[in-house]
Amino acid sequence: MTEASINGLSPRQLHAKAWADEYELIDRQLSPLGLRAMKELHLARANTVIDVGCGTGQTILQLAERVGEKGLIYGVDIAEELLTVANQRTSHLKRVQLINADAQALELPSHSADAIFSRFGVMAFDDPIVAFSNFHRLLKPDGRIAFCCWRAFSDNELDRFPLLAAGFRSPSDETPFSFADADYVRNVLASAGFKDIEIAAYDEAVTSGGVDAMTRVLLSVGPLGKIARENPAAKLAAEPKLREGLISLGNGPSVALAASVWIVSAVA
């Protein structure tokens, strides 16, 4: 029996709850990767930006620093639980609007945004070409899109190490790696009307802190986290194995694993 049936929550709801519970540690881990993609937007003061898959709001805060008080940010996420946290974190910003919606069908005026950004929020669309065509519609003629997405599972120590340490060989869900093929990503963007497409490999060692913090995060999100969330028995068995594996890397104030992503940018 899975945790989903025990608690009456769907896998998507379990994922959102895990993210909301551990958002501070997850933000510490993912922030460097998102910031690297954000550079490609070349944002200016008073820009209008759409944050696709804004989650609990860290990227909204980072975007707000760049566009200033006159800038406008739409934070879009399909998980209401995450937007509740985002609202708490961004309520002091007058020019932020949070939208609970599937970004693939986001209904905002055409040519209304200077930029669209996403930190790992674009890999799960039912029809990526439809989604990116909608993003193209939303952007001004010279608007830019930039996002980071995971490269292959085999390239990502951050995902591979915990799974193998816990005794699993492969992810139970390949969705997070659906953009692992750069040629496929390029074709999606080109089919949606984008030009000047740039896709660059980027690697960085990331951390949520020491062994305790990393154990909490890796048992909550990522490939191992998905298995653990949906099967309490698997989580119970995986935790000591994961902890032992992380200790083998060093038991200092931070334990880092290498993340491998694509930094993707294009012009409308």
mmCIF file of C-alpha atoms in Angstrom:
data_model
loop_
_atom_site.group_PDB
_atom_site.id
_atom_site.type_symbol
_atom_site.label_atom_id
_atom_site.label_comp_id
_atom_site.label_asym_id
_atom_site.label_seq_id
_atom_site.Cartn_x
_atom_site.Cartn_y
_atom_site.Cartn_z
ATOM 1 C CA MET A 1 0.000 0.000 0.000
ATOM 2 C CA THR A 2 1.423 3.366 -0.953
ATOM 3 C CA GLU A 3 1.546 6.584 1.029
ATOM 4 C CA ALA A 4 -0.804 8.098 -1.536
ATOM 5 C CA SER A 5 -3.557 5.659 -0.569
ATOM 6 C CA ILE A 6 -2.774 5.916 3.141
ATOM 7 C CA ASN A 7 -3.107 9.688 3.261
ATOM 8 C CA GLY A 8 -5.621 10.073 0.468
ATOM 9 C CA LEU A 9 -3.196 12.218 -1.523
ATOM 10 C CA SER A 10 -2.287 11.896 -5.189
ATOM 11 C CA PRO A 11 1.381 11.592 -6.216
ATOM 12 C CA ARG A 12 1.252 15.235 -7.359
ATOM 13 C CA GLN A 13 -0.127 16.333 -3.991
ATOM 14 C CA LEU A 14 2.518 14.318 -2.158
ATOM 15 C CA HIS A 15 5.193 16.008 -4.237
ATOM 16 C CA ALA A 16 3.806 19.466 -3.515
ATOM 17 C CA LYS A 17 3.572 18.741 0.206
ATOM 18 C CA ALA A 18 7.157 17.486 0.328
ATOM 19 C CA TRP A 19 8.359 20.582 -1.534
ATOM 20 C CA ALA A 20 6.402 22.927 0.738
ATOM 21 C CA ASP A 21 7.724 21.189 3.860
ATOM 22 C CA GLU A 22 11.380 21.405 2.800
ATOM 23 C CA TYR A 23 11.387 24.501 0.596
ATOM 24 C CA GLU A 24 14.204 26.300 2.414
ATOM 25 C CA LEU A 25 16.610 23.381 1.988
ATOM 26 C CA ILE A 26 15.496 22.784 -1.605
ATOM 27 C CA ASP A 27 15.962 26.475 -2.426
ATOM 28 C CA ARG A 28 19.518 26.360 -1.128
ATOM 29 C CA GLN A 29 20.232 23.413 -3.413
ATOM 30 C CA LEU A 30 18.612 24.675 -6.607
ATOM 31 C CA SER A 31 19.214 28.427 -6.372
ATOM 32 C CA PRO A 32 22.641 28.451 -8.092
ATOM 33 C CA LEU A 33 21.233 26.585 -11.088
ATOM 34 C CA GLY A 34 18.263 28.899 -11.478
ATOM 35 C CA LEU A 35 20.398 32.010 -11.143
ATOM 36 C CA ARG A 36 22.683 30.779 -13.902
ATOM 37 C CA ALA A 37 19.691 30.496 -16.251
ATOM 38 C CA MET A 38 18.274 33.826 -15.096
ATOM 39 C CA LYS A 39 21.399 35.597 -16.381
ATOM 40 C CA GLU A 40 20.376 34.704 -19.931
ATOM 41 C CA LEU A 41 17.265 36.886 -19.723
ATOM 42 C CA HIS A 42 19.283 40.139 -19.565
ATOM 43 C CA LEU A 43 16.534 41.675 -17.456
ATOM 44 C CA ALA A 44 16.069 45.416 -17.096
ATOM 45 C CA ARG A 45 14.165 47.578 -14.637
ATOM 46 C CA ALA A 46 10.383 47.663 -15.159
ATOM 47 C CA ASN A 47 10.367 44.455 -17.220
ATOM 48 C CA THR A 48 7.364 42.128 -17.100
ATOM 49 C CA VAL A 49 8.390 38.525 -16.388
ATOM 50 C CA ILE A 50 6.452 35.264 -16.228
ATOM 51 C CA ASP A 51 7.909 32.673 -13.838
ATOM 52 C CA VAL A 52 6.751 29.243 -15.006
ATOM 53 C CA GLY A 53 6.584 26.715 -12.187
ATOM 54 C CA CYS A 54 7.429 29.358 -9.599
ATOM 55 C CA GLY A 55 6.953 26.906 -6.729
ATOM 56 C CA THR A 56 7.365 28.424 -3.282
ATOM 57 C CA GLY A 57 8.568 31.775 -4.586
ATOM 58 C CA GLN A 58 12.340 32.007 -4.314
ATOM 59 C CA THR A 59 12.738 32.688 -8.019
ATOM 60 C CA ILE A 60 10.050 35.387 -7.837
ATOM 61 C CA LEU A 61 12.097 37.159 -5.170
ATOM 62 C CA GLN A 62 15.235 36.841 -7.305
ATOM 63 C CA LEU A 63 13.459 38.162 -10.383
ATOM 64 C CA ALA A 64 12.026 41.062 -8.363
ATOM 65 C CA GLU A 65 15.539 42.145 -7.399
ATOM 66 C CA ARG A 66 16.319 42.495 -11.089
ATOM 67 C CA VAL A 67 13.204 44.232 -12.406
ATOM 68 C CA GLY A 68 12.702 46.583 -9.459
ATOM 69 C CA GLU A 69 9.562 48.099 -7.967
ATOM 70 C CA LYS A 70 8.141 49.014 -11.385
ATOM 71 C CA GLY A 71 8.610 45.538 -12.764
ATOM 72 C CA LEU A 72 5.723 43.079 -12.926
ATOM 73 C CA ILE A 73 6.087 39.362 -12.184
ATOM 74 C CA TYR A 74 3.513 36.662 -12.811
ATOM 75 C CA GLY A 75 4.261 33.571 -10.752
ATOM 76 C CA VAL A 76 2.532 30.542 -12.253
ATOM 77 C CA ASP A 77 2.263 27.098 -10.688
ATOM 78 C CA ILE A 78 -0.135 24.194 -10.921
ATOM 79 C CA ALA A 79 0.256 23.331 -7.205
ATOM 80 C CA GLU A 80 -1.888 25.467 -4.944
ATOM 81 C CA GLU A 81 0.063 24.266 -1.886
ATOM 82 C CA LEU A 82 3.249 25.812 -3.250
ATOM 83 C CA LEU A 83 1.561 29.073 -4.166
ATOM 84 C CA THR A 84 0.362 29.390 -0.563
ATOM 85 C CA VAL A 85 3.995 29.469 0.547
ATOM 86 C CA ALA A 86 4.931 31.762 -2.342
ATOM 87 C CA ASN A 87 2.210 34.184 -1.321
ATOM 88 C CA GLN A 88 3.575 34.356 2.213
ATOM 89 C CA ARG A 89 7.088 35.022 0.922
ATOM 90 C CA THR A 90 6.183 37.622 -1.693
ATOM 91 C CA SER A 91 3.217 39.421 -0.096
ATOM 92 C CA HIS A 92 5.364 42.538 0.505
ATOM 93 C CA LEU A 93 5.875 42.932 -3.249
ATOM 94 C CA LYS A 94 3.097 44.985 -4.819
ATOM 95 C CA ARG A 95 3.860 44.011 -8.408
ATOM 96 C CA VAL A 96 3.633 40.227 -8.084
ATOM 97 C CA GLN A 97 0.607 38.258 -9.252
ATOM 98 C CA LEU A 98 0.333 34.566 -8.453
ATOM 99 C CA ILE A 99 -1.664 32.359 -10.809
ATOM 100 C CA ASN A 100 -2.757 28.800 -10.015
ATOM 101 C CA ALA A 101 -2.820 27.278 -13.496
ATOM 102 C CA ASP A 102 -1.222 24.885 -15.934
ATOM 103 C CA ALA A 103 1.268 27.149 -17.679
ATOM 104 C CA GLN A 104 0.684 25.250 -20.930
ATOM 105 C CA ALA A 105 -2.722 26.937 -21.168
ATOM 106 C CA LEU A 106 -1.852 30.196 -19.399
ATOM 107 C CA GLU A 107 -4.301 32.915 -20.393
ATOM 108 C CA LEU A 108 -2.555 36.280 -20.383
ATOM 109 C CA PRO A 109 -2.596 38.941 -23.132
ATOM 110 C CA SER A 110 -0.468 38.278 -26.199
ATOM 111 C CA HIS A 111 2.863 40.127 -26.422
ATOM 112 C CA SER A 112 2.576 41.229 -22.786
ATOM 113 C CA ALA A 113 5.833 39.856 -21.327
ATOM 114 C CA ASP A 114 9.434 40.917 -21.780
ATOM 115 C CA ALA A 115 10.719 37.594 -20.499
ATOM 116 C CA ILE A 116 9.718 34.094 -19.435
ATOM 117 C CA PHE A 117 11.768 32.163 -16.902
ATOM 118 C CA SER A 118 11.631 28.702 -15.393
ATOM 119 C CA ARG A 119 13.715 26.759 -12.895
ATOM 120 C CA PHE A 120 12.882 23.131 -13.667
ATOM 121 C CA GLY A 121 9.242 23.904 -14.434
ATOM 122 C CA VAL A 122 8.982 22.996 -18.125
ATOM 123 C CA MET A 123 9.623 19.241 -18.349
ATOM 124 C CA ALA A 124 6.153 17.854 -17.560
ATOM 125 C CA PHE A 125 3.888 19.437 -20.169
ATOM 126 C CA ASP A 126 1.468 17.099 -21.935
ATOM 127 C CA ASP A 127 2.392 18.757 -25.234
ATOM 128 C CA PRO A 128 5.649 20.766 -25.023
ATOM 129 C CA ILE A 129 5.216 22.368 -28.475
ATOM 130 C CA VAL A 130 1.755 23.647 -27.524
ATOM 131 C CA ALA A 131 3.152 24.975 -24.235
ATOM 132 C CA PHE A 132 6.087 26.771 -25.801
ATOM 133 C CA SER A 133 3.910 28.104 -28.607
ATOM 134 C CA ASN A 134 1.789 29.699 -25.904
ATOM 135 C CA PHE A 135 4.899 31.158 -24.296
ATOM 136 C CA HIS A 136 5.917 32.534 -27.691
ATOM 137 C CA ARG A 137 2.497 34.188 -27.973
ATOM 138 C CA LEU A 138 2.891 35.807 -24.558
ATOM 139 C CA LEU A 139 6.283 37.338 -25.324
ATOM 140 C CA LYS A 140 6.906 40.668 -27.005
ATOM 141 C CA PRO A 141 8.587 40.364 -30.424
ATOM 142 C CA ASP A 142 12.053 40.794 -28.911
ATOM 143 C CA GLY A 143 11.216 38.990 -25.668
ATOM 144 C CA ARG A 144 13.458 36.280 -24.263
ATOM 145 C CA ILE A 145 12.886 32.922 -22.647
ATOM 146 C CA ALA A 146 15.423 31.188 -20.418
ATOM 147 C CA PHE A 147 15.204 28.082 -18.280
ATOM 148 C CA CYS A 148 17.217 25.284 -16.766
ATOM 149 C CA CYS A 149 16.282 21.631 -17.152
ATOM 150 C CA TRP A 150 17.931 18.371 -16.202
ATOM 151 C CA ARG A 151 20.333 16.564 -18.484
ATOM 152 C CA ALA A 152 20.330 12.757 -18.494
ATOM 153 C CA PHE A 153 19.882 10.828 -15.258
ATOM 154 C CA SER A 154 23.219 9.101 -15.921
ATOM 155 C CA ASP A 155 24.928 12.527 -15.965
ATOM 156 C CA ASN A 156 23.396 13.716 -12.696
ATOM 157 C CA GLU A 157 25.201 12.680 -9.546
ATOM 158 C CA LEU A 158 22.584 14.639 -7.571
ATOM 159 C CA ASP A 159 19.915 12.181 -8.703
ATOM 160 C CA ARG A 160 21.962 9.077 -9.395
ATOM 161 C CA PHE A 161 24.005 8.864 -6.172
ATOM 162 C CA PRO A 162 21.050 8.799 -3.731
ATOM 163 C CA LEU A 163 19.126 6.277 -5.813
ATOM 164 C CA LEU A 164 22.063 3.883 -6.100
ATOM 165 C CA ALA A 165 23.004 4.348 -2.442
ATOM 166 C CA ALA A 166 19.487 3.285 -1.470
ATOM 167 C CA GLY A 167 19.676 0.196 -3.662
ATOM 168 C CA PHE A 168 17.701 1.301 -6.712
ATOM 169 C CA ARG A 169 19.022 1.207 -10.266
ATOM 170 C CA SER A 170 16.858 3.699 -12.144
ATOM 171 C CA PRO A 171 14.148 6.326 -11.595
ATOM 172 C CA SER A 172 10.529 5.245 -11.350
ATOM 173 C CA ASP A 173 9.561 8.301 -13.402
ATOM 174 C CA GLU A 174 11.531 9.661 -16.368
ATOM 175 C CA THR A 175 9.506 12.903 -16.622
ATOM 176 C CA PRO A 176 12.154 15.110 -14.966
ATOM 177 C CA PHE A 177 14.590 14.004 -17.680
ATOM 178 C CA SER A 178 12.241 14.497 -20.626
ATOM 179 C CA PHE A 179 14.400 17.404 -21.861
ATOM 180 C CA ALA A 180 17.687 15.515 -21.538
ATOM 181 C CA ASP A 181 18.173 15.433 -25.335
ATOM 182 C CA ALA A 182 19.355 18.877 -26.440
ATOM 183 C CA ASP A 183 18.278 18.249 -30.052
ATOM 184 C CA TYR A 184 14.765 17.501 -28.854
ATOM 185 C CA VAL A 185 14.669 20.718 -26.819
ATOM 186 C CA ARG A 186 15.921 22.702 -29.798
ATOM 187 C CA ASN A 187 13.225 21.179 -32.021
ATOM 188 C CA VAL A 188 10.487 22.021 -29.507
ATOM 189 C CA LEU A 189 11.572 25.652 -29.312
ATOM 190 C CA ALA A 190 12.013 26.016 -33.058
ATOM 191 C CA SER A 191 8.620 24.416 -33.723
ATOM 192 C CA ALA A 192 7.088 26.925 -31.303
ATOM 193 C CA GLY A 193 8.548 29.836 -33.267
ATOM 194 C CA PHE A 194 11.641 30.727 -31.239
ATOM 195 C CA LYS A 195 14.940 31.786 -32.801
ATOM 196 C CA ASP A 196 18.520 32.337 -31.615
ATOM 197 C CA ILE A 197 18.222 29.168 -29.551
ATOM 198 C CA GLU A 198 21.191 28.486 -27.273
ATOM 199 C CA ILE A 199 21.586 25.320 -25.214
ATOM 200 C CA ALA A 200 24.648 25.036 -22.991
ATOM 201 C CA ALA A 201 25.685 22.259 -20.624
ATOM 202 C CA TYR A 202 26.248 23.477 -17.076
ATOM 203 C CA ASP A 203 27.550 21.528 -14.073
ATOM 204 C CA GLU A 204 27.738 22.663 -10.482
ATOM 205 C CA ALA A 205 28.130 20.934 -7.129
ATOM 206 C CA VAL A 206 25.088 21.837 -5.042
ATOM 207 C CA THR A 207 24.097 21.249 -1.436
ATOM 208 C CA SER A 208 21.301 21.681 1.066
ATOM 209 C CA GLY A 209 23.736 21.527 3.984
ATOM 210 C CA GLY A 210 25.210 18.661 5.984
ATOM 211 C CA VAL A 211 24.284 14.989 6.001
ATOM 212 C CA ASP A 212 21.034 15.529 7.932
ATOM 213 C CA ALA A 213 19.808 18.256 5.575
ATOM 214 C CA MET A 214 20.780 16.376 2.433
ATOM 215 C CA THR A 215 19.139 13.197 3.707
ATOM 216 C CA ARG A 216 15.888 15.071 4.350
ATOM 217 C CA VAL A 217 15.833 16.665 0.918
ATOM 218 C CA LEU A 218 16.869 13.616 -1.070
ATOM 219 C CA LEU A 219 14.193 11.516 0.652
ATOM 220 C CA SER A 220 11.607 14.182 -0.200
ATOM 221 C CA VAL A 221 12.254 15.218 -3.815
ATOM 222 C CA GLY A 222 14.145 13.902 -6.817
ATOM 223 C CA PRO A 223 14.033 10.292 -8.068
ATOM 224 C CA LEU A 224 14.668 8.735 -4.646
ATOM 225 C CA GLY A 225 12.264 11.182 -3.028
ATOM 226 C CA LYS A 226 9.449 10.083 -5.347
ATOM 227 C CA ILE A 227 9.915 6.439 -4.363
ATOM 228 C CA ALA A 228 10.169 7.321 -0.669
ATOM 229 C CA ARG A 229 7.119 9.615 -0.706
ATOM 230 C CA GLU A 230 4.910 6.980 -2.240
ATOM 231 C CA ASN A 231 6.153 3.973 -0.266
ATOM 232 C CA PRO A 232 6.816 4.409 3.472
ATOM 233 C CA ALA A 233 8.496 1.002 3.735
ATOM 234 C CA ALA A 234 10.939 1.924 0.972
ATOM 235 C CA LYS A 235 11.690 5.218 2.735
ATOM 236 C CA LEU A 236 12.387 3.429 6.011
ATOM 237 C CA ALA A 237 14.804 1.037 4.304
ATOM 238 C CA ALA A 238 16.464 3.728 2.182
ATOM 239 C CA GLU A 239 17.237 6.279 4.900
ATOM 240 C CA PRO A 240 20.154 4.503 6.662
ATOM 241 C CA LYS A 241 21.687 3.480 3.330
ATOM 242 C CA LEU A 242 21.466 7.026 1.976
ATOM 243 C CA ARG A 243 22.871 8.490 5.177
ATOM 244 C CA GLU A 244 25.809 6.088 5.079
ATOM 245 C CA GLY A 245 26.481 6.982 1.459
ATOM 246 C CA LEU A 246 26.431 10.705 2.189
ATOM 247 C CA ILE A 247 28.724 10.280 5.205
ATOM 248 C CA SER A 248 31.201 8.565 2.892
ATOM 249 C CA LEU A 249 31.438 11.865 0.996
ATOM 250 C CA GLY A 250 32.351 13.761 4.165
ATOM 251 C CA ASN A 251 30.450 14.862 7.252
ATOM 252 C CA GLY A 252 31.139 18.587 7.210
ATOM 253 C CA PRO A 253 28.729 21.542 7.239
ATOM 254 C CA SER A 254 27.873 20.884 3.596
ATOM 255 C CA VAL A 255 27.766 17.732 1.497
ATOM 256 C CA ALA A 256 27.655 18.502 -2.219
ATOM 257 C CA LEU A 257 26.592 16.466 -5.239
ATOM 258 C CA ALA A 258 27.117 17.447 -8.866
ATOM 259 C CA ALA A 259 24.063 18.658 -10.775
ATOM 260 C CA SER A 260 24.120 18.550 -14.582
ATOM 261 C CA VAL A 261 21.659 20.769 -16.434
ATOM 262 C CA TRP A 262 20.985 22.506 -19.710
ATOM 263 C CA ILE A 263 20.867 26.287 -19.660
ATOM 264 C CA VAL A 264 18.458 27.128 -22.469
ATOM 265 C CA SER A 265 17.657 30.538 -23.913
ATOM 266 C CA ALA A 266 15.905 31.821 -27.013
ATOM 267 C CA VAL A 267 14.316 34.920 -28.542
ATOM 268 C CA ALA A 268 10.691 35.262 -29.645
#
